[in-house]
C-alpha positions as a Markdown table, in Angstrom:
| # | Residue | x | y | z |
|---|---|---|---|---|
| 1 | Unk | 5.1 | 59.0 | -149.6 |
| 2 | Unk | 1.7 | 60.4 | -150.1 |
| 3 | Unk | 2.7 | 64.0 | -150.6 |
| 4 | Unk | 4.9 | 62.8 | -153.6 |
| 5 | Unk | 2.1 | 60.7 | -154.9 |
| 6 | Unk | -0.6 | 63.4 | -155.0 |
| 7 | Unk | 1.8 | 65.9 | -156.6 |
| 8 | Unk | 3.8 | 63.6 | -159.2 |
| 9 | Unk | 0.6 | 61.3 | -160.1 |
| 10 | Unk | -1.7 | 64.3 | -160.5 |
| 11 | Unk | 0.6 | 66.6 | -162.3 |
| 12 | Unk | 1.7 | 63.9 | -164.9 |
| 13 | Unk | -1.5 | 62.0 | -165.6 |
| 14 | Unk | -3.6 | 65.3 | -165.9 |
| 15 | Unk | -3.0 | 65.7 | -169.9 |
| 16 | Unk | -3.7 | 62.2 | -170.5 |
| 17 | Unk | -7.0 | 61.8 | -168.6 |
| 18 | Unk | -8.0 | 65.3 | -170.0 |
| 19 | Unk | -7.5 | 64.0 | -173.3 |
| 20 | Unk | -9.6 | 60.8 | -172.8 |
| 21 | Unk | -12.5 | 62.7 | -171.1 |
| 22 | Unk | -12.1 | 62.1 | -167.6 |
| 23 | Unk | -13.4 | 64.5 | -164.9 |
| 24 | Unk | -10.7 | 66.4 | -163.0 |
| 25 | Unk | -12.5 | 65.0 | -159.9 |
| 26 | Unk | -12.3 | 61.6 | -160.9 |
| 27 | Unk | -8.4 | 62.1 | -161.1 |
| 28 | Unk | -8.3 | 64.0 | -157.9 |
| 29 | Unk | -10.3 | 60.9 | -156.4 |
| 30 | Unk | -8.0 | 58.5 | -157.6 |
| 31 | Unk | -5.1 | 60.1 | -156.7 |
| 32 | Unk | -6.1 | 60.9 | -153.2 |
| 33 | Unk | -7.2 | 57.6 | -152.6 |
| 34 | Unk | -4.0 | 56.0 | -153.4 |
| 35 | Unk | -2.0 | 58.4 | -151.4 |
| 36 | Unk | -2.5 | 57.7 | -147.9 |
| 37 | Unk | -4.0 | 54.3 | -147.8 |
| 38 | Unk | -1.0 | 53.0 | -149.8 |
| 39 | Unk | 1.4 | 55.1 | -147.6 |
| 40 | Unk | -0.3 | 54.0 | -144.6 |
| 41 | Unk | -0.2 | 50.0 | -145.5 |
| 42 | Unk | 3.7 | 50.1 | -147.0 |
| 43 | Unk | 6.6 | 48.8 | -145.1 |
| 44 | Unk | 8.7 | 51.1 | -147.2 |
| 45 | Unk | 7.1 | 54.5 | -146.3 |
| 46 | Unk | 7.6 | 57.3 | -143.9 |
| 47 | Unk | 4.3 | 56.3 | -142.4 |
| 48 | Unk | 5.4 | 53.0 | -140.9 |
| 49 | Unk | 8.5 | 54.9 | -138.8 |
| 50 | Unk | 6.1 | 57.4 | -137.6 |
| 51 | Unk | 3.2 | 54.9 | -136.6 |
| 52 | Unk | 5.7 | 52.8 | -134.9 |
| 53 | Unk | 7.3 | 55.8 | -133.1 |
| 54 | Unk | 4.0 | 56.6 | -131.5 |
| 55 | Unk | 3.3 | 53.6 | -129.8 |
| 56 | Unk | 7.0 | 51.9 | -129.4 |
| 57 | Unk | 7.3 | 53.2 | -125.7 |
| 58 | Unk | 4.0 | 52.2 | -124.3 |
| 59 | Unk | 4.6 | 48.8 | -126.1 |
| 60 | Unk | 7.1 | 47.9 | -123.4 |
| 61 | Unk | 4.5 | 48.4 | -120.6 |
| 62 | Unk | 2.1 | 45.4 | -121.9 |
| 63 | Unk | 2.7 | 41.8 | -122.4 |
| 64 | Unk | 2.6 | 39.2 | -125.2 |
| 65 | Unk | 0.2 | 36.3 | -125.3 |
| 66 | Unk | 2.9 | 34.1 | -123.7 |
| 67 | Unk | 3.4 | 36.5 | -120.9 |
| 68 | Unk | 6.8 | 37.8 | -121.7 |
| 69 | Unk | 6.7 | 41.7 | -121.8 |
| 70 | Unk | 7.2 | 43.7 | -125.4 |
| 71 | Unk | 10.3 | 45.3 | -126.4 |
| 72 | Unk | 10.6 | 48.2 | -128.5 |
| 73 | Unk | 12.1 | 46.2 | -131.3 |
| 74 | Unk | 8.5 | 44.4 | -131.6 |
| 75 | Unk | 7.1 | 47.6 | -132.7 |
| 76 | Unk | 7.6 | 46.6 | -136.5 |
| 77 | Unk | 6.0 | 42.9 | -135.7 |
| 78 | Unk | 2.8 | 45.0 | -134.0 |
| 79 | Unk | 2.5 | 46.9 | -137.4 |
| 80 | Unk | 2.6 | 44.0 | -139.4 |
| 81 | Unk | 0.3 | 41.9 | -137.2 |
| 82 | Unk | -2.4 | 44.9 | -137.2 |
| 83 | Unk | -2.4 | 45.0 | -141.0 |
| 84 | Unk | -5.3 | 42.5 | -141.3 |
| 85 | Unk | -7.5 | 45.3 | -139.3 |
| 86 | Unk | -6.6 | 48.3 | -141.4 |
| 87 | Unk | -10.2 | 48.1 | -143.2 |
| 88 | Unk | -10.7 | 51.6 | -144.5 |
| 89 | Unk | -7.2 | 51.7 | -146.1 |
| 90 | Unk | -8.0 | 48.4 | -147.9 |
| 91 | Unk | -11.6 | 49.2 | -148.7 |
| 92 | Unk | -10.6 | 52.5 | -150.2 |
| 93 | Unk | -8.2 | 51.1 | -152.3 |
| 94 | Unk | -10.6 | 48.2 | -153.3 |
| 95 | Unk | -13.0 | 50.7 | -154.1 |
| 96 | Unk | -10.9 | 52.6 | -156.6 |
| 97 | Unk | -10.4 | 49.5 | -158.4 |
| 98 | Unk | -14.3 | 48.6 | -158.4 |
| 99 | Unk | -15.3 | 52.2 | -159.7 |
| 100 | Unk | -12.6 | 51.7 | -162.4 |
| 101 | Unk | -13.3 | 48.3 | -163.5 |
| 102 | Unk | -17.3 | 48.6 | -163.3 |
| 103 | Unk | -17.2 | 52.0 | -164.9 |
| 104 | Unk | -19.8 | 53.0 | -162.4 |
| 105 | Unk | -19.9 | 56.3 | -160.4 |
| 106 | Unk | -22.6 | 57.7 | -158.1 |
| 107 | Unk | -23.4 | 61.0 | -156.4 |
| 108 | Unk | -21.9 | 64.6 | -157.7 |
| 109 | Unk | -19.2 | 62.3 | -159.1 |
| 110 | Unk | -21.4 | 61.2 | -161.8 |
| 111 | Unk | -22.3 | 64.6 | -162.8 |
| 112 | Unk | -18.7 | 65.4 | -162.9 |
| 113 | Unk | -17.9 | 62.4 | -165.4 |
| 114 | Unk | -21.2 | 62.9 | -167.3 |
| 115 | Unk | -20.0 | 66.6 | -168.0 |
| 116 | Unk | -16.6 | 65.3 | -168.9 |
| 117 | Unk | -17.9 | 62.7 | -171.3 |
| 118 | Unk | -20.8 | 64.1 | -173.0 |
| 119 | Unk | -19.7 | 68.1 | -172.7 |
| 120 | Unk | -15.8 | 67.6 | -173.0 |
| 121 | Unk | -15.4 | 69.7 | -170.0 |
| 122 | Unk | -13.1 | 67.8 | -167.6 |
| 123 | Unk | -12.9 | 71.1 | -165.4 |
| 124 | Unk | -16.6 | 72.5 | -164.8 |
| 125 | Unk | -16.7 | 76.3 | -166.1 |
| 126 | Unk | -16.6 | 78.6 | -163.3 |
| 127 | Unk | -14.5 | 76.6 | -161.3 |
| 128 | Unk | -11.1 | 77.4 | -160.3 |
| 129 | Unk | -8.3 | 75.0 | -160.4 |
| 130 | Unk | -5.5 | 75.5 | -157.4 |
| 131 | Unk | -2.2 | 76.7 | -159.1 |
| 132 | Unk | 0.9 | 74.8 | -158.4 |
| 133 | Unk | 3.1 | 76.2 | -155.5 |
| 134 | Unk | 6.0 | 76.5 | -157.9 |
| 135 | Unk | 4.4 | 77.3 | -161.4 |
| 136 | Unk | 5.8 | 80.7 | -161.2 |
| 137 | Unk | 9.5 | 79.1 | -161.7 |
| 138 | Unk | 8.9 | 75.5 | -162.5 |
| 139 | Unk | 7.8 | 75.6 | -166.2 |
| 140 | Unk | 10.7 | 76.2 | -168.2 |
| 141 | Unk | 11.0 | 78.1 | -171.9 |
| 142 | Unk | 8.9 | 76.2 | -174.2 |
| 143 | Unk | 11.8 | 75.7 | -176.3 |
| 144 | Unk | 13.5 | 73.7 | -173.5 |
| 145 | Unk | 13.2 | 69.8 | -174.2 |
| 146 | Unk | 11.2 | 67.7 | -172.1 |
| 147 | Unk | 12.9 | 64.5 | -171.5 |
| 148 | Unk | 11.6 | 61.7 | -169.7 |
| 149 | Unk | 14.9 | 60.3 | -168.1 |
| 150 | Unk | 14.8 | 63.6 | -166.0 |
| 151 | Unk | 12.1 | 62.3 | -164.1 |
| 152 | Unk | 12.6 | 58.7 | -164.3 |
| 153 | Unk | 16.2 | 58.6 | -163.1 |
| 154 | Unk | 15.6 | 60.7 | -159.7 |
| 155 | Unk | 12.5 | 58.8 | -159.1 |
| 156 | Unk | 14.4 | 55.5 | -159.5 |
| 157 | Unk | 17.2 | 56.9 | -157.0 |
| 158 | Unk | 14.5 | 57.6 | -154.5 |
| 159 | Unk | 12.7 | 54.1 | -154.5 |
| 160 | Unk | 15.7 | 51.9 | -155.2 |
| 161 | Unk | 17.9 | 53.7 | -153.0 |
| 162 | Unk | 15.3 | 53.7 | -150.1 |
| 163 | Unk | 14.7 | 50.0 | -150.7 |
| 164 | Unk | 18.5 | 49.2 | -150.9 |
| 165 | Unk | 19.6 | 51.2 | -147.9 |
| 166 | Unk | 16.8 | 49.6 | -145.4 |
| 167 | Unk | 17.8 | 46.0 | -146.6 |
| 168 | Unk | 21.4 | 47.0 | -145.9 |
| 169 | Unk | 20.7 | 48.4 | -142.4 |
| 170 | Unk | 18.6 | 45.3 | -141.6 |
| 171 | Unk | 21.3 | 42.8 | -142.9 |
| 172 | Unk | 23.8 | 44.6 | -140.9 |
| 173 | Unk | 22.0 | 44.1 | -137.6 |
| 174 | Unk | 20.9 | 40.5 | -138.2 |
| 175 | Unk | 23.8 | 39.4 | -139.3 |
| 176 | Unk | 25.3 | 39.6 | -136.1 |
| 177 | Unk | 22.6 | 37.4 | -134.6 |
| 178 | Unk | 23.3 | 33.8 | -135.5 |
| 179 | Unk | 19.9 | 32.6 | -134.5 |
| 180 | Unk | 18.1 | 35.4 | -136.8 |
| 181 | Unk | 20.3 | 34.4 | -139.7 |
| 182 | Unk | 19.1 | 30.8 | -139.4 |
| 183 | Unk | 15.3 | 31.4 | -139.6 |
| 184 | Unk | 13.4 | 30.8 | -142.9 |
| 185 | Unk | 13.1 | 33.2 | -145.5 |
| 186 | Unk | 9.9 | 34.9 | -144.6 |
| 187 | Unk | 10.7 | 35.1 | -140.9 |
| 188 | Unk | 14.5 | 36.4 | -141.8 |
| 189 | Unk | 13.0 | 39.1 | -143.9 |
| 190 | Unk | 10.7 | 40.4 | -141.3 |
| 191 | Unk | 13.7 | 40.4 | -138.8 |
| 192 | Unk | 15.6 | 42.6 | -141.7 |
| 193 | Unk | 12.8 | 45.2 | -141.9 |
| 194 | Unk | 12.3 | 45.3 | -138.4 |
| 195 | Unk | 15.7 | 46.2 | -137.8 |
| 196 | Unk | 15.8 | 48.7 | -140.8 |
| 197 | Unk | 15.7 | 52.7 | -140.0 |
| 198 | Unk | 13.5 | 53.6 | -142.8 |
| 199 | Unk | 13.4 | 57.1 | -141.8 |
| 200 | Unk | 17.5 | 57.4 | -142.2 |
| 201 | Unk | 17.0 | 55.3 | -145.6 |
| 202 | Unk | 14.6 | 58.0 | -146.9 |
| 203 | Unk | 16.7 | 60.6 | -145.7 |
| 204 | Unk | 19.9 | 59.8 | -147.6 |
| 205 | Unk | 17.8 | 58.5 | -150.6 |
| 206 | Unk | 15.6 | 61.7 | -150.9 |
| 207 | Unk | 18.8 | 64.0 | -150.7 |
| 208 | Unk | 20.6 | 61.8 | -153.4 |
| 209 | Unk | 17.5 | 61.9 | -155.5 |
| 210 | Unk | 17.4 | 65.9 | -155.1 |
| 211 | Unk | 20.9 | 66.3 | -156.2 |
| 212 | Unk | 20.6 | 63.8 | -159.1 |
| 213 | Unk | 17.7 | 66.0 | -160.3 |
| 214 | Unk | 20.0 | 69.0 | -159.8 |
| 215 | Unk | 22.8 | 67.5 | -161.9 |
| 216 | Unk | 20.6 | 66.4 | -164.6 |
| 217 | Unk | 19.1 | 69.7 | -165.3 |
| 218 | Unk | 22.5 | 71.4 | -164.8 |
| 219 | Unk | 24.5 | 69.2 | -167.2 |
| 220 | Unk | 21.6 | 69.7 | -169.9 |
| 221 | Unk | 21.5 | 73.3 | -169.3 |
| 222 | Unk | 17.7 | 73.1 | -168.9 |
| 223 | Unk | 17.7 | 75.8 | -166.4 |
| 224 | Unk | 19.7 | 78.3 | -164.5 |
| 225 | Unk | 21.0 | 76.6 | -161.1 |
| 226 | Unk | 19.3 | 80.0 | -159.3 |
| 227 | Unk | 15.9 | 79.0 | -161.0 |
| 228 | Unk | 16.7 | 75.4 | -160.1 |
| 229 | Unk | 17.4 | 76.1 | -156.3 |
| 230 | Unk | 14.2 | 78.6 | -156.1 |
| 231 | Unk | 12.0 | 76.2 | -157.5 |
| 232 | Unk | 13.0 | 73.4 | -154.9 |
| 233 | Unk | 12.5 | 76.2 | -152.1 |
| 234 | Unk | 9.2 | 77.2 | -153.2 |
| 235 | Unk | 8.0 | 73.5 | -153.5 |
| 236 | Unk | 8.4 | 73.2 | -149.7 |
| 237 | Unk | 5.3 | 75.8 | -149.1 |
| 238 | Unk | 2.7 | 73.4 | -149.3 |
| 239 | Unk | 4.4 | 71.4 | -146.2 |
| 240 | Unk | 4.6 | 74.8 | -143.6 |
| 241 | Unk | 1.1 | 74.4 | -142.5 |
| 242 | Unk | 1.5 | 70.6 | -142.1 |
| 243 | Unk | 4.8 | 71.1 | -139.9 |
| 244 | Unk | 3.0 | 73.5 | -137.5 |
| 245 | Unk | 0.1 | 71.3 | -137.1 |
| 246 | Unk | 2.4 | 68.2 | -136.5 |
| 247 | Unk | 4.4 | 70.3 | -134.1 |
| 248 | Unk | 1.6 | 71.3 | -131.8 |
| 249 | Unk | 0.1 | 67.9 | -132.2 |
| 250 | Unk | 3.6 | 66.1 | -131.1 |
| 251 | Unk | 3.8 | 68.6 | -128.3 |
| 252 | Unk | 0.5 | 67.3 | -127.0 |
| 253 | Unk | 1.1 | 64.0 | -127.0 |
| 254 | Unk | 3.8 | 64.1 | -125.2 |
| 255 | Unk | 2.3 | 66.2 | -122.6 |
| 256 | Unk | -0.2 | 63.3 | -122.3 |
| 257 | Unk | 2.6 | 60.9 | -121.9 |
| 258 | Unk | 4.3 | 62.8 | -119.2 |
| 259 | Unk | 1.2 | 63.4 | -117.4 |
| 260 | Unk | 0.4 | 59.5 | -117.6 |
| 261 | Unk | -2.7 | 60.0 | -119.7 |
| 262 | Unk | -2.8 | 56.5 | -120.8 |
| 263 | Unk | -3.0 | 55.0 | -117.2 |
| 264 | Unk | -5.8 | 57.5 | -116.1 |
| 265 | Unk | -8.0 | 56.2 | -118.9 |
| 266 | Unk | -7.1 | 52.6 | -118.3 |
| 267 | Unk | -8.4 | 53.2 | -114.8 |
| 268 | Unk | -11.4 | 55.4 | -115.5 |
| 269 | Unk | -12.6 | 53.3 | -118.8 |
| 270 | Unk | -11.9 | 49.9 | -117.0 |
| 271 | Unk | -15.4 | 49.6 | -115.3 |
| 272 | Unk | -17.2 | 52.2 | -117.9 |
| 273 | Unk | -15.8 | 50.8 | -121.4 |
| 274 | Unk | -16.5 | 47.5 | -122.7 |
| 275 | Unk | -13.5 | 45.8 | -125.0 |
| 276 | Unk | -16.2 | 45.3 | -127.8 |
| 277 | Unk | -16.9 | 48.9 | -127.9 |
| 278 | Unk | -13.5 | 50.6 | -127.8 |
| 279 | Unk | -12.3 | 49.9 | -131.5 |
| 280 | Unk | -15.4 | 51.3 | -133.1 |
| 281 | Unk | -15.2 | 54.3 | -130.6 |
| 282 | Unk | -11.7 | 55.3 | -131.3 |
| 283 | Unk | -12.4 | 54.8 | -135.1 |
| 284 | Unk | -15.1 | 57.4 | -134.8 |
| 285 | Unk | -12.9 | 59.7 | -132.5 |
| 286 | Unk | -9.9 | 59.4 | -134.8 |
| 287 | Unk | -11.7 | 60.1 | -137.7 |
| 288 | Unk | -13.4 | 63.3 | -135.9 |
| 289 | Unk | -9.9 | 64.7 | -135.0 |
| 290 | Unk | -8.4 | 64.2 | -138.1 |
| 291 | Unk | -11.3 | 65.6 | -140.1 |
| 292 | Unk | -11.1 | 68.9 | -137.7 |
| 293 | Unk | -7.4 | 69.3 | -137.8 |
| 294 | Unk | -6.8 | 67.9 | -141.3 |
| 295 | Unk | -3.9 | 65.9 | -140.4 |
| 296 | Unk | -3.6 | 62.1 | -139.7 |
| 297 | Unk | -0.2 | 62.3 | -138.2 |
| 298 | Unk | -1.5 | 64.8 | -135.4 |
| 299 | Unk | -4.5 | 62.3 | -134.8 |
| 300 | Unk | -2.0 | 59.6 | -134.2 |
| 301 | Unk | 0.1 | 61.4 | -132.1 |
| 302 | Unk | -2.8 | 62.3 | -129.6 |
| 303 | Unk | -4.2 | 58.8 | -129.4 |
| 304 | Unk | -1.6 | 56.2 | -130.3 |
| 305 | Unk | 0.2 | 56.7 | -127.2 |
| 306 | Unk | -2.8 | 56.3 | -125.1 |
| 307 | Unk | -4.2 | 53.4 | -126.7 |
| 308 | Unk | -2.1 | 50.7 | -126.1 |
| 309 | Unk | -2.0 | 50.1 | -122.2 |
| 310 | Unk | -5.8 | 50.7 | -122.4 |
| 311 | Unk | -6.6 | 48.2 | -125.2 |
| 312 | Unk | -4.4 | 45.7 | -123.7 |
| 313 | Unk | -6.2 | 45.9 | -120.2 |
| 314 | Unk | -9.4 | 46.2 | -121.4 |
| 315 | Unk | -8.9 | 43.0 | -123.7 |
| 316 | Unk | -7.4 | 41.1 | -121.0 |
| 317 | Unk | -10.2 | 41.7 | -118.6 |
| 318 | Unk | -12.8 | 40.9 | -121.1 |
| 319 | Unk | -11.0 | 37.8 | -122.3 |
| 320 | Unk | -11.3 | 39.1 | -126.0 |
| 321 | Unk | -10.8 | 36.6 | -128.7 |
| 322 | Unk | -11.5 | 34.0 | -126.2 |
| 323 | Unk | -9.1 | 34.0 | -123.4 |
| 324 | Unk | -7.3 | 36.4 | -121.3 |
| 325 | Unk | -3.9 | 35.3 | -122.4 |
| 326 | Unk | -4.5 | 36.3 | -125.9 |
| 327 | Unk | -7.2 | 39.1 | -125.3 |
| 328 | Unk | -4.9 | 41.8 | -124.5 |
| 329 | Unk | -2.8 | 41.6 | -127.7 |
| 330 | Unk | -5.7 | 40.8 | -129.8 |
| 331 | Unk | -7.8 | 44.1 | -128.8 |
| 332 | Unk | -4.6 | 46.1 | -128.9 |
| 333 | Unk | -3.9 | 45.0 | -132.6 |
| 334 | Unk | -7.5 | 45.8 | -133.7 |
| 335 | Unk | -7.5 | 49.5 | -131.6 |
| 336 | Unk | -4.2 | 50.3 | -133.5 |
| 337 | Unk | -5.7 | 49.7 | -136.7 |
| 338 | Unk | -9.0 | 51.6 | -135.7 |
| 339 | Unk | -6.8 | 54.7 | -134.7 |
| 340 | Unk | -4.8 | 54.5 | -137.7 |
| 341 | Unk | -7.8 | 53.8 | -140.1 |
| 342 | Unk | -10.0 | 56.6 | -138.2 |
| 343 | Unk | -7.2 | 59.2 | -138.9 |
| 344 | Unk | -6.7 | 58.1 | -142.5 |
| 345 | Unk | -10.5 | 58.7 | -142.9 |
| 346 | Unk | -10.9 | 61.8 | -141.1 |
| 347 | Unk | -7.9 | 63.2 | -143.2 |
| 348 | Unk | -9.4 | 61.8 | -146.6 |
| 349 | Unk | -12.8 | 63.6 | -146.0 |
| 350 | Unk | -11.4 | 67.1 | -144.6 |
| 351 | Unk | -11.4 | 70.1 | -146.7 |
| 352 | Unk | -8.2 | 71.3 | -145.0 |
| 353 | Unk | -6.2 | 67.9 | -145.2 |
| 354 | Unk | -2.8 | 68.4 | -146.5 |
| 355 | Unk | -3.3 | 65.3 | -149.0 |
| 356 | Unk | -6.8 | 66.9 | -149.9 |
| 357 | Unk | -5.1 | 70.1 | -151.1 |
| 358 | Unk | -2.4 | 68.4 | -152.7 |
| 359 | Unk | -4.2 | 66.1 | -154.6 |
| 360 | Unk | -6.4 | 69.2 | -155.8 |
| 361 | Unk | -3.1 | 70.9 | -156.9 |
| 362 | Unk | -1.8 | 68.2 | -158.4 |
| 363 | Unk | -4.6 | 67.3 | -160.6 |
| 364 | Unk | -5.5 | 71.3 | -161.1 |
| 365 | Unk | -9.2 | 70.6 | -159.9 |
| 366 | Unk | -11.5 | 73.0 | -157.6 |
| 367 | Unk | -10.9 | 72.0 | -154.1 |
| 368 | Unk | -14.4 | 72.4 | -153.0 |
| 369 | Unk | -15.5 | 70.1 | -156.3 |
| 370 | Unk | -13.0 | 67.5 | -155.1 |
| 371 | Unk | -14.2 | 67.6 | -151.5 |
| 372 | Unk | -17.7 | 66.9 | -152.6 |
| 373 | Unk | -17.4 | 64.3 | -155.3 |
| 374 | Unk | -15.1 | 62.3 | -152.9 |
| 375 | Unk | -16.9 | 62.3 | -150.0 |
| 376 | Unk | -19.7 | 60.0 | -151.0 |
| 377 | Unk | -16.9 | 57.6 | -151.7 |
| 378 | Unk | -15.0 | 57.9 | -148.7 |
| 379 | Unk | -18.2 | 57.3 | -146.8 |
| 380 | Unk | -18.9 | 54.1 | -148.4 |
| 381 | Unk | -15.6 | 52.9 | -147.4 |
| 382 | Unk | -15.8 | 53.9 | -143.9 |
| 383 | Unk | -19.5 | 52.1 | -143.7 |
| 384 | Unk | -17.9 | 48.9 | -145.2 |
| 385 | Unk | -15.0 | 49.2 | -142.3 |
| 386 | Unk | -17.7 | 49.7 | -139.4 |
| 387 | Unk | -20.4 | 47.4 | -140.7 |
| 388 | Unk | -18.4 | 44.8 | -142.0 |
| 389 | Unk | -15.0 | 45.1 | -140.9 |
| 390 | Unk | -14.6 | 46.4 | -137.1 |
| 391 | Unk | -18.3 | 44.9 | -136.0 |
| 392 | Unk | -18.0 | 41.3 | -137.3 |
| 393 | Unk | -14.3 | 41.2 | -135.9 |
| 394 | Unk | -15.6 | 42.3 | -132.3 |
| 395 | Unk | -18.7 | 40.0 | -132.4 |
| 396 | Unk | -17.1 | 37.1 | -133.6 |
| 397 | Unk | -13.3 | 37.5 | -133.0 |
| 398 | Unk | -10.3 | 38.6 | -134.9 |
| 399 | Unk | -9.5 | 35.3 | -136.8 |
| 400 | Unk | -12.4 | 36.0 | -139.0 |
| 401 | Unk | -10.8 | 39.1 | -140.7 |
| 402 | Unk | -10.7 | 37.2 | -144.2 |
| 403 | Unk | -14.4 | 36.9 | -144.2 |
| 404 | Unk | -14.7 | 40.6 | -143.0 |
| 405 | Unk | -12.6 | 41.5 | -146.0 |
| 406 | Unk | -14.7 | 39.5 | -148.6 |
| 407 | Unk | -17.8 | 40.9 | -147.3 |
| 408 | Unk | -16.5 | 44.5 | -147.3 |
| 409 | Unk | -15.7 | 44.0 | -151.0 |
| 410 | Unk | -19.1 | 42.6 | -151.9 |
| 411 | Unk | -20.9 | 45.2 | -150.1 |
| 412 | Unk | -19.1 | 48.1 | -151.8 |
| 413 | Unk | -20.0 | 46.1 | -155.3 |
| 414 | Unk | -23.2 | 45.8 | -154.2 |
| 415 | Unk | -24.0 | 49.6 | -153.3 |
| 416 | Unk | -21.8 | 50.5 | -156.7 |
| 417 | Unk | -24.1 | 48.5 | -158.6 |
| 418 | Unk | -27.4 | 50.0 | -157.0 |
| 419 | Unk | -26.6 | 53.5 | -156.8 |
| 420 | Unk | -24.0 | 54.0 | -159.6 |
| 421 | Unk | -24.6 | 54.5 | -163.4 |
| 422 | Unk | -22.2 | 54.4 | -166.1 |
| 423 | Unk | -21.2 | 58.1 | -167.2 |
| 424 | Unk | -20.9 | 56.9 | -171.0 |
| 425 | Unk | -24.6 | 56.4 | -171.2 |
| 426 | Unk | -26.8 | 58.7 | -172.8 |
| 427 | Unk | -28.1 | 61.2 | -170.5 |
| 428 | Unk | -31.7 | 62.6 | -170.2 |
| 429 | Unk | -31.6 | 66.5 | -170.3 |
| 430 | Unk | -28.2 | 67.4 | -171.8 |
| 431 | Unk | -29.4 | 71.0 | -171.8 |
| 432 | Unk | -30.0 | 70.8 | -167.9 |
| 433 | Unk | -26.5 | 69.1 | -167.7 |
| 434 | Unk | -25.0 | 71.6 | -169.6 |
| 435 | Unk | -26.6 | 74.5 | -167.4 |
| 436 | Unk | -25.5 | 72.9 | -164.1 |
| 437 | Unk | -21.8 | 72.5 | -165.3 |
| 438 | Unk | -22.0 | 76.3 | -166.5 |
| 439 | Unk | -23.0 | 77.1 | -162.8 |
């Protein structure tokens, strides 16, 4: 879950990164770049359930390469098949690794890291870190003992409980199908996960983790029960705006479905749109919507229900990938990936995004400083996605995605080497750096 990642990792790692002179901006970037990209790719996250829910119904309106119609239970298989075309998430994660391994930064992030390394200022003077939403009640008395198990045990209950419940649900469904039980291990696992209800598993596991955390706190008498419950209530404040945006986005998505927007777009774009241009266009449009609204979920709700039929029809007409039989499915998978990645990219860059705000919150970093230092890295990953990912796929076919992945990583490494510098190297004009940091 991206929200949990932003708050948990930022809060727990901030004392360590401050002690080794890492800028708060760098911590916020790492936290933000490992939140939505990982949640969007993980089969165990809330994201996969939500993503499938947006295209499950339109999927039944198109056919597989063998001519048989898709059914709603094929949504998980479509999700897995679209993973090779989720370029932005893969490249954003790869860029985090490259930045850490090479120790090179560029743009505003380089200045922030130089300030932290040479002036021992993880947070620039004059910057205002975002205060935690529950800070008034979440911090116990200084005499209260801090015990790691109070964090680790609820976290283990959440993670292992979710995974265990998902496998149990999937196994219960598959056990009744003799043919599915006879499949090879890889195919059997796919069937188990396809029949799991991860949203239900997450609900029960998160409730169990919450109760576990309360019991640990109360049995050790760390905080009064009233304070514990008030902390739980106040911690939800960061989600209120997200709830409102999602409700409106879902409403718009349902209106589009009831009006038959996907069929209208298919008829209107059939002659005016080329199949090769559709994924790039969807990537850009999804990025723009997510940047303006600050929500990737809302962007998915608006675009995904209308993309499946349109992409499948255009891919079939254009024989995308080499033949009409596979063209519809191939372009549909690439287009679904483009919408999901454009949504994550726009959400990653937006100053009003929930994950951007929560990353700044958990890392105690100035929001504007986080946005300005992260933006060049997000744009680099986006450029690699478009130039090394989608364009070659559309020109040479979806089968070359491994080459596109390798080319994108090499491109980012080259740009990092050309534009970047090691923040630990001596800096000319230390007085200027100090003045800039003070300002």
